[in-house]
Short mmCIF file of C-alpha atoms and ligand atoms in Angstrom, two decimals:
data_model
loop_
_atom_site.label_atom_id
_atom_site.label_comp_id
_atom_site.label_asym_id
_atom_site.label_seq_id
_atom_site.Cartn_x
_atom_site.Cartn_y
_atom_site.Cartn_z
CA MET T 20 -0.09 0.01 -0.06
CA THR T 21 1.24 3.42 -0.59
CA ALA T 22 0.53 6.25 1.79
CA PRO T 23 -2.15 9.14 0.66
CA GLY T 24 -0.60 11.77 -1.24
CA ALA T 25 -3.52 14.38 -0.54
CA PHE T 26 -5.76 14.72 2.60
CA ILE T 27 -8.73 16.92 0.86
CA ILE T 28 -11.22 18.61 3.75
CA PHE T 29 -14.74 19.66 1.91
CA GLY T 30 -16.16 22.28 4.76
CA ALA T 31 -12.51 23.69 5.54
CA THR T 32 -13.76 26.81 6.61
CA GLY T 33 -16.67 25.18 8.99
CA ASP T 34 -16.50 24.92 12.57
CA LEU T 35 -15.18 21.18 12.77
CA ALA T 36 -12.18 21.85 10.57
CA ARG T 37 -11.50 24.70 12.55
CA ARG T 38 -11.68 23.19 16.27
CA MET T 39 -10.86 19.75 15.44
CA LEU T 40 -9.72 18.42 12.03
CA PHE T 41 -6.88 21.21 11.46
CA PRO T 42 -5.42 21.06 15.07
CA SER T 43 -5.42 17.31 14.70
CA LEU T 44 -3.78 17.20 11.67
CA TYR T 45 -1.03 19.60 12.88
CA PHE T 46 -0.46 17.58 16.07
CA LEU T 47 0.03 14.41 14.11
CA ASP T 48 2.47 16.58 11.88
CA GLN T 49 4.14 17.71 14.62
CA ASP T 50 4.35 14.01 15.91
CA GLY T 51 6.06 13.09 12.85
CA HIS T 52 2.99 10.66 12.41
CA LEU T 53 1.85 12.44 9.03
CA PRO T 54 3.33 10.77 5.74
CA VAL T 55 6.33 12.79 3.77
CA GLY T 56 4.84 14.82 1.13
CA LEU T 57 0.96 14.33 2.43
CA ARG T 58 -0.80 17.54 1.07
CA ILE T 59 -3.79 18.81 2.81
CA VAL T 60 -6.28 20.79 0.90
CA GLY T 61 -8.96 22.84 2.32
CA ALA T 62 -12.25 22.81 0.06
CA ALA T 63 -15.29 25.32 0.50
CA ARG T 64 -17.19 28.08 -1.15
CA HIS T 65 -15.25 31.16 0.46
CA ALA T 66 -13.14 32.77 -2.41
CA LEU T 67 -9.66 32.44 -0.50
CA SER T 68 -5.98 32.32 -1.66
CA ASP T 69 -3.76 29.80 -0.81
CA ASN T 70 -1.77 32.05 1.50
CA ASP T 71 -5.38 33.87 3.14
CA PHE T 72 -6.50 30.13 3.90
CA ARG T 73 -2.87 29.60 5.56
CA ALA T 74 -2.99 32.62 7.44
CA GLN T 75 -6.77 31.48 8.82
CA VAL T 76 -5.52 27.94 9.60
CA GLU T 77 -2.93 29.35 11.75
CA ASP T 78 -5.00 31.35 13.63
CA TRP T 79 -7.16 28.39 14.70
CA VAL T 80 -4.18 25.78 15.40
CA ARG T 81 -2.64 28.27 17.48
CA GLU T 82 -5.76 28.88 19.39
CA ARG T 83 -6.22 25.40 19.77
CA ALA T 84 -2.77 24.10 20.69
CA GLY T 85 -1.82 27.08 22.90
CA GLU T 86 1.41 26.30 24.51
CA HIS T 87 1.85 22.99 22.34
CA PHE T 88 2.21 25.31 19.40
CA SER T 89 5.43 25.33 17.86
CA ASN T 90 6.69 27.70 14.98
CA GLU T 91 8.95 24.95 13.97
CA ALA T 92 6.54 22.44 13.19
CA TRP T 93 4.10 25.46 12.17
CA ALA T 94 6.19 26.31 9.18
CA ALA T 95 6.61 22.38 7.95
CA PHE T 96 2.96 21.73 8.39
CA SER T 97 2.02 25.25 6.67
CA GLU T 98 4.11 23.88 3.39
CA ARG T 99 1.20 21.22 3.20
CA LEU T 100 -1.63 23.40 2.96
CA SER T 101 -3.47 24.87 -0.22
CA TYR T 102 -6.88 25.75 -0.59
CA SER T 103 -9.33 24.91 -3.33
CA ASN T 104 -12.58 26.88 -3.53
CA GLY T 105 -16.29 26.47 -5.24
CA ASP T 106 -19.34 25.32 -5.05
CA ALA T 107 -19.94 21.89 -4.39
CA THR T 108 -23.29 21.36 -6.89
CA GLU T 109 -21.33 22.81 -9.80
CA PRO T 110 -18.84 20.73 -12.11
CA ASP T 111 -16.52 23.19 -12.54
CA THR T 112 -15.42 23.02 -8.64
CA PHE T 113 -14.24 19.30 -8.66
CA HIS T 114 -12.56 19.93 -11.98
CA ARG T 115 -10.57 22.65 -10.58
CA LEU T 116 -9.80 20.89 -7.46
CA LYS T 117 -8.33 17.88 -9.72
CA ALA T 118 -6.11 20.12 -11.43
CA LYS T 119 -4.75 21.35 -7.77
CA LEU T 120 -4.65 17.80 -6.81
CA GLU T 121 -2.47 16.92 -9.91
CA GLY T 122 0.65 14.90 -9.46
CA THR T 123 -1.21 12.90 -5.94
CA ASP T 124 -1.73 9.32 -5.99
CA GLU T 125 -4.41 8.13 -3.58
CA LYS T 126 -6.41 10.83 -2.19
CA ILE T 127 -8.61 11.32 0.84
CA PHE T 128 -11.88 13.44 1.21
CA TYR T 129 -12.95 14.49 4.42
CA LEU T 130 -16.68 15.73 4.01
CA SER T 131 -17.08 18.01 7.13
CA THR T 132 -20.02 19.78 5.59
CA SER T 133 -24.12 19.87 5.97
CA PRO T 134 -25.16 16.55 5.10
CA ALA T 135 -27.36 17.93 2.51
CA LEU T 136 -24.25 18.21 0.32
CA TYR T 137 -22.88 14.83 0.77
CA THR T 138 -24.69 13.46 -2.36
CA PRO T 139 -23.45 16.37 -4.40
CA ILE T 140 -19.68 16.09 -3.77
CA VAL T 141 -19.86 12.62 -4.25
CA ARG T 142 -21.28 12.83 -7.50
CA GLY T 143 -18.87 15.68 -8.11
CA LEU T 144 -16.18 13.92 -7.36
CA ALA T 145 -17.41 10.98 -9.51
CA ALA T 146 -17.69 12.84 -12.17
CA ALA T 147 -14.07 14.64 -12.27
CA ASP T 148 -12.60 10.70 -11.81
CA LEU T 149 -11.71 11.37 -8.28
CA SER T 150 -13.55 8.33 -6.76
CA ASP T 151 -11.82 5.51 -8.18
CA ALA T 152 -9.68 3.41 -5.95
CA PRO T 153 -7.52 3.36 -4.17
CA ASN T 154 -9.10 7.09 -3.32
CA ARG T 155 -11.01 6.90 0.05
CA ILE T 156 -14.12 9.17 1.68
CA ILE T 157 -14.67 9.96 5.34
CA VAL T 158 -17.85 10.76 6.19
CA GLU T 159 -18.83 13.11 9.22
CA LYS T 160 -22.09 11.94 11.28
CA PRO T 161 -24.91 12.84 10.93
CA ILE T 162 -25.48 10.18 7.92
CA GLY T 163 -29.15 10.93 7.51
CA LYS T 164 -32.11 11.62 9.69
CA SER T 165 -33.84 8.14 9.80
CA ARG T 166 -32.74 4.78 8.43
CA ALA T 167 -34.45 5.89 5.35
CA THR T 168 -32.37 8.99 4.28
CA CYS T 169 -29.16 7.28 5.69
CA GLU T 170 -29.80 4.57 3.32
CA ALA T 171 -30.09 7.04 0.63
CA ILE T 172 -26.69 8.72 1.55
CA ASN T 173 -25.03 5.31 1.98
CA THR T 174 -26.37 4.01 -1.73
CA VAL T 175 -25.24 7.02 -3.23
CA ILE T 176 -21.80 6.85 -2.00
CA ALA T 177 -21.90 2.86 -2.80
CA GLU T 178 -22.16 3.85 -6.16
CA ARG T 179 -19.00 5.56 -6.39
CA PHE T 180 -16.58 4.10 -3.20
CA THR T 181 -16.53 0.19 -2.38
CA GLU T 182 -17.42 -0.24 1.28
CA ASP T 183 -13.80 -0.68 2.34
CA ARG T 184 -13.07 2.59 1.11
CA ILE T 185 -15.63 4.35 3.21
CA PHE T 186 -15.00 5.68 6.67
CA ARG T 187 -18.02 6.56 9.10
CA ILE T 188 -16.46 8.61 11.39
CA ASP T 189 -17.54 8.75 14.95
CA HIS T 190 -14.77 10.42 17.16
CA TYR T 191 -16.20 8.59 20.41
CA LEU T 192 -14.69 5.86 18.74
CA GLY T 193 -11.04 7.79 19.22
CA LYS T 194 -11.40 8.29 22.91
CA GLU T 195 -8.66 6.96 24.76
CA THR T 196 -10.76 5.62 27.32
CA VAL T 197 -13.03 4.15 24.98
CA GLN T 198 -10.15 2.40 23.26
CA ASN T 199 -9.33 1.32 26.82
CA LEU T 200 -12.70 -0.29 27.30
CA ILE T 201 -11.58 -2.86 24.88
CA ALA T 202 -8.21 -3.63 26.28
CA LEU T 203 -10.01 -3.76 29.84
CA ARG T 204 -12.70 -6.20 28.61
CA PHE T 205 -10.61 -8.71 26.11
CA GLY T 206 -6.98 -8.07 27.59
CA ASN T 207 -7.95 -9.34 31.18
CA ALA T 208 -9.70 -12.69 32.04
CA LEU T 209 -10.91 -11.45 35.21
CA PHE T 210 -13.95 -9.50 33.82
CA GLU T 211 -15.25 -11.81 31.41
CA PRO T 212 -16.95 -14.54 33.84
CA LEU T 213 -19.03 -11.65 35.16
CA TRP T 214 -19.80 -9.78 32.17
CA ASN T 215 -23.35 -11.05 31.85
CA ARG T 216 -26.73 -10.85 32.98
CA HIS T 217 -25.78 -13.20 36.13
CA ALA T 218 -23.26 -10.67 37.60
CA ILE T 219 -24.51 -7.10 36.21
CA ASP T 220 -27.53 -5.77 37.52
CA HIS T 221 -27.83 -2.83 35.07
CA VAL T 222 -25.72 -0.59 33.16
CA GLN T 223 -25.78 3.22 33.01
CA ILE T 224 -24.28 5.80 30.07
CA THR T 225 -24.30 9.34 30.55
CA ILE T 226 -23.11 12.01 28.32
CA ALA T 227 -23.78 15.40 30.12
CA GLU T 228 -22.74 18.82 28.84
CA THR T 229 -23.12 22.00 29.92
CA ILE T 230 -22.72 23.78 26.85
CA GLY T 231 -26.22 24.49 24.85
CA VAL T 232 -26.57 24.52 21.21
CA GLU T 233 -23.73 26.95 20.72
CA GLY T 234 -24.74 28.61 17.79
CA ARG T 235 -25.80 25.53 15.85
CA PHE T 236 -29.87 25.99 16.30
CA SER T 237 -30.60 25.58 12.81
CA TYR T 238 -29.00 21.97 12.68
CA TYR T 239 -29.96 20.83 16.14
CA ASP T 240 -33.68 22.07 16.01
CA GLU T 241 -34.09 19.14 12.86
CA TYR T 242 -32.27 16.48 14.89
CA GLY T 243 -32.61 16.92 18.61
CA ALA T 244 -30.59 14.82 21.32
CA THR T 245 -31.57 11.52 20.51
CA ARG T 246 -30.40 12.02 17.07
CA ASP T 247 -27.40 13.90 17.52
CA MET T 248 -26.29 11.81 20.39
CA VAL T 249 -27.94 8.57 20.91
CA GLN T 250 -28.17 7.36 17.10
CA ASN T 251 -24.13 7.09 16.98
CA HIS T 252 -21.77 7.86 20.15
CA MET T 253 -24.19 6.28 22.84
CA LEU T 254 -25.18 3.39 20.94
CA GLN T 255 -21.52 2.99 19.98
CA LEU T 256 -20.49 2.71 23.38
CA LEU T 257 -23.15 0.41 24.16
CA CYS T 258 -22.17 -1.47 21.59
CA LEU T 259 -18.63 -1.92 22.78
CA ILE T 260 -19.89 -2.62 26.26
CA ALA T 261 -22.10 -5.55 24.88
CA MET T 262 -20.68 -7.07 22.20
CA GLU T 263 -19.45 -10.38 22.19
CA PRO T 264 -15.36 -10.72 22.13
CA PRO T 265 -14.17 -10.34 18.94
CA THR T 266 -12.06 -12.97 16.79
CA ASN T 267 -9.43 -10.30 16.49
CA LEU T 268 -9.42 -6.49 16.18
CA ARG T 269 -9.84 -6.48 12.30
CA PRO T 270 -12.69 -4.40 11.12
CA GLU T 271 -14.45 -6.93 10.00
CA SER T 272 -14.55 -8.80 13.55
CA VAL T 273 -15.18 -6.07 15.86
CA ARG T 274 -17.82 -3.87 13.47
CA GLY T 275 -19.30 -7.73 12.82
CA GLU T 276 -19.94 -8.09 16.68
CA LYS T 277 -21.12 -4.79 17.01
CA VAL T 278 -23.80 -5.10 14.74
CA LYS T 279 -24.93 -7.95 16.66
CA VAL T 280 -25.66 -5.99 19.25
CA LEU T 281 -27.61 -3.26 17.42
CA ARG T 282 -30.25 -5.94 15.91
CA SER T 283 -30.81 -7.69 19.41
CA LEU T 284 -31.88 -4.19 20.59
CA ARG T 285 -35.52 -4.54 21.67
CA PRO T 286 -37.78 -2.41 19.60
CA VAL T 287 -39.34 0.28 21.79
CA ARG T 288 -43.41 -0.18 21.15
CA THR T 289 -45.59 2.78 21.44
CA SER T 290 -47.19 1.47 24.79
CA GLN T 291 -43.42 1.75 26.24
CA LEU T 292 -42.61 4.94 25.27
CA GLN T 293 -43.76 6.30 28.64
CA SER T 294 -42.28 3.98 30.90
CA GLN T 295 -38.71 3.80 28.72
CA THR T 296 -38.14 7.31 27.25
CA VAL T 297 -37.97 10.72 28.24
CA ARG T 298 -37.52 14.01 26.66
CA GLY T 299 -36.72 17.07 27.78
CA GLN T 300 -36.16 20.86 26.80
CA TYR T 301 -34.19 23.07 28.78
CA THR T 302 -35.61 26.39 30.05
CA ARG T 303 -33.69 29.57 31.80
CA GLY T 304 -31.48 28.57 34.57
CA VAL T 305 -27.81 28.50 35.79
CA THR T 306 -25.01 26.41 34.32
CA ASP T 307 -21.34 27.29 35.02
CA GLY T 308 -22.50 29.89 37.16
CA LYS T 309 -24.04 31.88 34.63
CA THR T 310 -27.59 32.49 34.00
CA VAL T 311 -28.53 31.22 30.38
CA PRO T 312 -31.31 31.67 28.15
CA GLY T 313 -34.04 28.60 27.20
CA TYR T 314 -33.75 26.42 24.13
CA VAL T 315 -36.24 28.40 22.13
CA GLU T 316 -35.14 31.88 23.59
CA GLU T 317 -32.05 31.06 22.01
CA GLU T 318 -33.00 31.67 18.43
CA GLY T 319 -35.91 34.27 19.12
CA GLY T 320 -38.61 32.37 21.00
CA LYS T 321 -40.16 30.43 18.02
CA PRO T 322 -41.70 27.07 20.07
CA SER T 323 -40.12 24.02 19.17
CA ASP T 324 -40.71 20.58 19.80
CA THR T 325 -37.06 19.40 20.04
CA GLU T 326 -35.35 17.69 22.75
CA THR T 327 -32.49 18.97 24.10
CA PHE T 328 -32.33 16.18 26.62
CA VAL T 329 -33.40 12.23 26.41
CA ALA T 330 -33.31 9.37 28.65
CA LEU T 331 -33.92 5.57 27.65
CA CYS T 332 -34.09 2.32 28.95
CA ALA T 333 -32.74 -0.48 26.53
CA TYR T 334 -32.91 -4.12 26.30
CA ILE T 335 -30.38 -6.26 24.22
CA ASP T 336 -32.47 -9.68 23.84
CA ASN T 337 -29.85 -12.35 23.81
CA TRP T 338 -28.25 -14.81 25.89
CA ARG T 339 -25.16 -12.19 27.56
CA TRP T 340 -27.99 -9.38 28.18
CA ALA T 341 -31.61 -10.91 28.46
CA GLY T 342 -33.14 -8.77 31.01
CA VAL T 343 -30.47 -6.44 32.24
CA PRO T 344 -31.54 -2.64 31.79
CA PHE T 345 -29.06 -0.33 29.72
CA TYR T 346 -30.24 3.44 30.65
CA LEU T 347 -28.84 6.14 28.37
CA ARG T 348 -28.94 9.60 28.83
CA THR T 349 -27.59 12.74 27.30
CA GLY T 350 -28.35 16.58 27.47
CA LYS T 351 -27.14 19.64 26.86
CA ARG T 352 -27.43 22.54 30.20
CA MET T 353 -26.82 19.85 32.61
CA PRO T 354 -25.20 20.74 35.94
CA GLU T 355 -21.67 19.35 34.87
CA ARG T 356 -19.71 17.90 31.90
CA ALA T 357 -19.66 14.51 32.57
CA SER T 358 -19.54 11.45 30.27
CA GLU T 359 -19.41 7.92 31.88
CA ILE T 360 -20.53 4.24 31.75
CA VAL T 361 -21.48 2.63 35.00
CA ILE T 362 -21.21 -0.86 35.14
CA GLN T 363 -23.44 -2.11 38.25
CA PHE T 364 -22.81 -5.48 39.83
CA ARG T 365 -25.43 -7.34 41.74
CA ASP T 366 -25.51 -7.55 45.41
CA VAL T 367 -23.62 -10.35 47.42
CA PRO T 368 -26.33 -13.17 47.62
CA HIS T 369 -26.44 -12.93 51.57
CA SER T 370 -24.35 -10.76 53.67
CA ILE T 371 -22.46 -12.15 56.60
CA PHE T 372 -21.72 -8.70 58.16
CA GLY T 373 -24.98 -8.07 60.12
CA ALA T 374 -25.92 -4.73 60.22
CA ASN T 375 -23.26 -3.45 58.07
CA PRO T 376 -24.57 -1.98 54.99
CA LEU T 377 -23.02 -3.37 51.61
CA MET T 378 -22.55 -1.75 48.31
CA ALA T 379 -22.76 -3.61 45.30
CA ASN T 380 -19.36 -3.49 43.08
CA ARG T 381 -19.54 -1.03 40.36
CA LEU T 382 -17.16 -0.48 37.37
CA THR T 383 -17.08 3.45 36.26
CA ILE T 384 -15.69 3.97 33.10
CA ARG T 385 -15.43 7.72 32.69
CA LEU T 386 -14.46 9.44 29.34
CA GLN T 387 -14.95 13.13 30.35
CA PRO T 388 -13.98 15.56 31.90
CA GLU T 389 -10.83 13.48 33.20
CA GLU T 390 -10.56 10.14 32.04
CA GLU T 391 -10.33 6.76 34.27
CA ILE T 392 -11.43 3.79 35.14
CA ALA T 393 -12.44 3.12 38.84
CA LEU T 394 -13.82 -0.35 40.84
CA LEU T 395 -16.06 0.16 43.91
CA ILE T 396 -15.09 -2.33 46.18
CA MET T 397 -16.14 -2.96 49.90
CA ASN T 398 -13.44 -2.84 52.07
CA LYS T 399 -12.87 -3.27 56.07
CA THR T 400 -11.82 -0.54 58.16
CA PRO T 401 -8.75 -1.29 60.17
CA THR T 402 -10.19 -1.33 63.44
CA LEU T 403 -9.40 -3.89 66.52
CA GLY T 404 -12.90 -4.65 67.63
CA HIS T 405 -14.42 -8.18 66.45
CA ASP T 406 -17.28 -6.58 64.63
CA TYR T 407 -16.44 -6.03 60.77
CA GLU T 408 -16.71 -2.24 59.93
CA LEU T 409 -16.62 -2.47 56.02
CA LYS T 410 -16.75 1.01 53.63
CA PRO T 411 -16.66 1.10 50.07
CA LEU T 412 -13.40 1.78 48.16
CA SER T 413 -12.70 2.92 45.04
CA LEU T 414 -9.97 0.91 43.08
CA ASP T 415 -8.32 3.48 40.64
CA LEU T 416 -7.79 1.24 37.34
CA SER T 417 -5.95 3.87 35.47
CA LEU T 418 -2.41 5.42 35.60
CA ASP T 419 -2.57 9.10 35.26
CA ASP T 420 0.12 9.07 32.59
CA ALA T 421 -1.90 6.45 30.85
CA PHE T 422 -4.23 9.18 28.98
CA THR T 423 -1.55 11.74 28.02
CA ASP T 424 1.01 11.53 25.38
CA THR T 425 4.32 13.22 25.82
CA ALA T 426 5.35 13.32 22.09
CA GLY T 427 6.54 16.73 20.96
CA GLY T 428 7.35 17.89 24.50
CA ILE T 429 4.62 19.26 26.91
CA PRO T 430 2.61 16.27 28.00
CA ARG T 431 -1.30 16.86 26.41
CA ARG T 432 -4.03 14.92 25.94
CA ARG T 433 -4.89 13.96 22.45
CA ILE T 434 -7.68 15.10 20.10
CA ALA T 435 -10.16 12.12 19.60
CA TYR T 436 -9.69 13.24 15.88
CA GLU T 437 -6.16 12.64 15.73
CA ARG T 438 -6.39 8.85 16.36
CA LEU T 439 -9.49 8.50 13.84
CA LEU T 440 -7.56 10.60 11.10
CA LEU T 441 -4.69 8.52 11.60
CA GLU T 442 -6.50 5.52 10.83
CA ALA T 443 -8.09 6.80 7.92
CA ILE T 444 -4.66 7.73 6.41
CA ASN T 445 -2.91 4.21 7.61
CA ASN T 446 -6.45 2.40 5.81
CA ASN T 447 -7.35 0.79 8.84
CA SER T 448 -11.69 1.14 9.14
CA THR T 449 -11.76 -1.15 12.95
CA LEU T 450 -12.81 2.18 14.44
CA PHE T 451 -15.10 3.22 11.90
CA VAL T 452 -18.63 2.52 11.42
CA ARG T 453 -20.06 0.16 8.94
CA ARG T 454 -22.92 0.70 6.80
CA ASP T 455 -25.18 -1.90 8.36
CA GLU T 456 -24.08 -0.66 11.96
CA ALA T 457 -25.25 2.85 11.11
CA GLU T 458 -28.59 1.56 9.55
CA ALA T 459 -29.42 -0.95 12.36
CA ALA T 460 -28.69 1.90 14.59
CA TRP T 461 -31.13 4.15 12.78
CA LEU T 462 -33.66 1.49 12.76
CA TRP T 463 -33.94 1.07 16.33
CA ILE T 464 -34.21 4.86 16.81
CA ASP T 465 -36.73 5.48 14.15
CA ARG T 466 -39.25 3.65 16.53
CA ILE T 467 -38.42 6.08 19.30
CA VAL T 468 -38.98 9.40 17.55
CA ASP T 469 -41.51 8.27 15.27
CA GLY T 470 -43.46 6.89 17.87
CA TRP T 471 -42.98 10.76 20.38
CA ALA T 472 -44.20 11.98 16.61
CA ARG T 473 -47.39 9.95 16.55
CA THR T 474 -48.21 9.97 20.03
CA GLY T 475 -47.55 13.43 20.15
CA MET T 476 -45.33 12.87 23.02
CA LYS T 477 -43.41 16.15 24.04
CA PRO T 478 -40.22 17.28 25.63
CA ALA T 479 -40.92 18.06 29.29
CA PRO T 480 -38.97 21.24 30.57
CA TYR T 481 -36.35 21.32 32.84
CA PRO T 482 -34.30 24.18 34.26
CA ALA T 483 -30.96 24.59 32.72
CA GLY T 484 -28.05 23.50 35.27
CA SER T 485 -30.54 20.59 36.25
CA TRP T 486 -30.28 16.56 35.43
CA GLY T 487 -33.12 16.92 33.37
CA PRO T 488 -37.10 16.55 33.97
CA ALA T 489 -38.12 14.25 36.73
CA GLY T 490 -39.49 11.92 34.58
CA ALA T 491 -35.82 10.79 33.90
CA PHE T 492 -35.43 9.56 37.69
CA ALA T 493 -38.95 7.97 37.42
CA LEU T 494 -37.27 5.88 34.55
CA THR T 495 -34.70 3.70 36.69
CA GLU T 496 -36.61 4.26 40.10
CA ARG T 497 -39.30 2.24 38.23
CA ASN T 498 -36.68 -1.03 38.34
CA GLY T 499 -35.45 -0.08 41.95
CA HIS T 500 -32.30 2.00 40.55
CA SER T 501 -30.88 5.49 40.83
CA TRP T 502 -28.47 7.79 38.19
CA TYR T 503 -25.00 8.11 39.83
CA GLU T 504 -24.48 11.47 39.67
C1 BG6 S 623 -21.27 16.04 18.54
C2 BG6 S 623 -22.39 16.46 18.78
O1 BG6 S 623 -21.35 14.99 17.83
O2 BG6 S 623 -20.47 15.28 19.88
C3 BG6 S 623 -23.00 17.55 19.90
O3 BG6 S 623 -22.95 16.75 17.89
C4 BG6 S 623 -22.24 17.43 21.17
O4 BG6 S 623 -24.15 18.19 19.69
C5 BG6 S 623 -20.59 16.81 20.78
O5 BG6 S 623 -21.92 18.76 21.90
C6 BG6 S 623 -20.21 16.16 22.37
O6 BG6 S 623 -18.79 15.43 21.91
P1 BG6 S 623 -17.65 15.58 23.08
O7 BG6 S 623 -16.38 14.63 22.54
O8 BG6 S 623 -17.38 17.28 23.19
O9 BG6 S 623 -18.71 14.74 24.19
#
């Protein structure tokens, strides 16, 4: 395999490119991971010269890199950069791009635009003969808004790019602790005998954010929390927790196991919407010590039925997980930024410690803000008396240094995109979502969102800075459980 010669970003002046993609490529280059001679071409509508574009990217990279910025590394990186402008719906755009790419062999196209442009871009690439092997394509979420629309986009892409050349990105799969979850499960014999309905009582997955919609109202209002976060990030996390051990780490092995989980998700019936799903929308309140407007006030007060919070109780119908609730919740304007997975083990079958309360073991895998893995176990308090005094102790299973990278000097946390961009450059699709996975995830989500639309189930209000509407607590309490905060 030859190394790719060009990496082209459509939507190069957009928010994702600015905050994540260019800084990630810069860091990869600074740490010596980019192939020699790889050119990075930004493509967008604005008319910009190569130099103007470089100056813009420099501002973005400086802002993100802070103390990690190096003039020397920047000088080398900026040599790679150039810009090609044009409207994605016009054939000329692609011919100009092709001329710009003259002399480069393998190309990787990154679609970081509005999903409405995916089809025209893929067609434009094909018409300019840019879609043949070995060229590859990386596609950002959301791919569609439903199974049908996802299928339609996938079909257009598949007419021009074979599945092994399509990289559907989910940045959660690039996070260090998510990777570590695989190591924890399949690099240790300890957990596997317990990793099932006999030992695990329930699982909680929370992705709480303090931010609101951050200037993305028009996108977000169309999608809402369920399509924006659950269909992709949360179901991917669920898959990694619930999947069977894959034969190896090759793309088809891992993705084959994940899709089995998605297909085993029990569909939520209309009669279960009230008991298994909760929608919420934030109203004015206080987060991060500041009074913030309610969701609808962010865009001039126009009423909206979009949920900014969702909590779901999911079941996986297979031998390993039958009857084990998987609680998922995510929301904007929560009291804190916290993303974590909690594996709650069952109580001991019989306590020999009299009145001493016992807490069941709990494995917490924290993705944000810190990355850590901790196991709660019961421990004896060191006393002389013959009565046992027990207390829960949290065993830290993570090494502080494990989550930072010292390459390039000062230690820093890697951006999740760095790993994923590098994997795509190296042509390894294990950490990317296969077509059938994306479509199976939509199928499960469709039933829920269609059910809400059909039954008129509106989001319940919750004040910004709270953990969502009361219904979210009732969701777990119904089964005798409660959320860990
Ligand atoms: C994105 C969503 O995919 O993930 C955003 O579109 C969300 O709405 C973001 O804020 C969260 O990502 P992270 O890595 O900050 O948890």
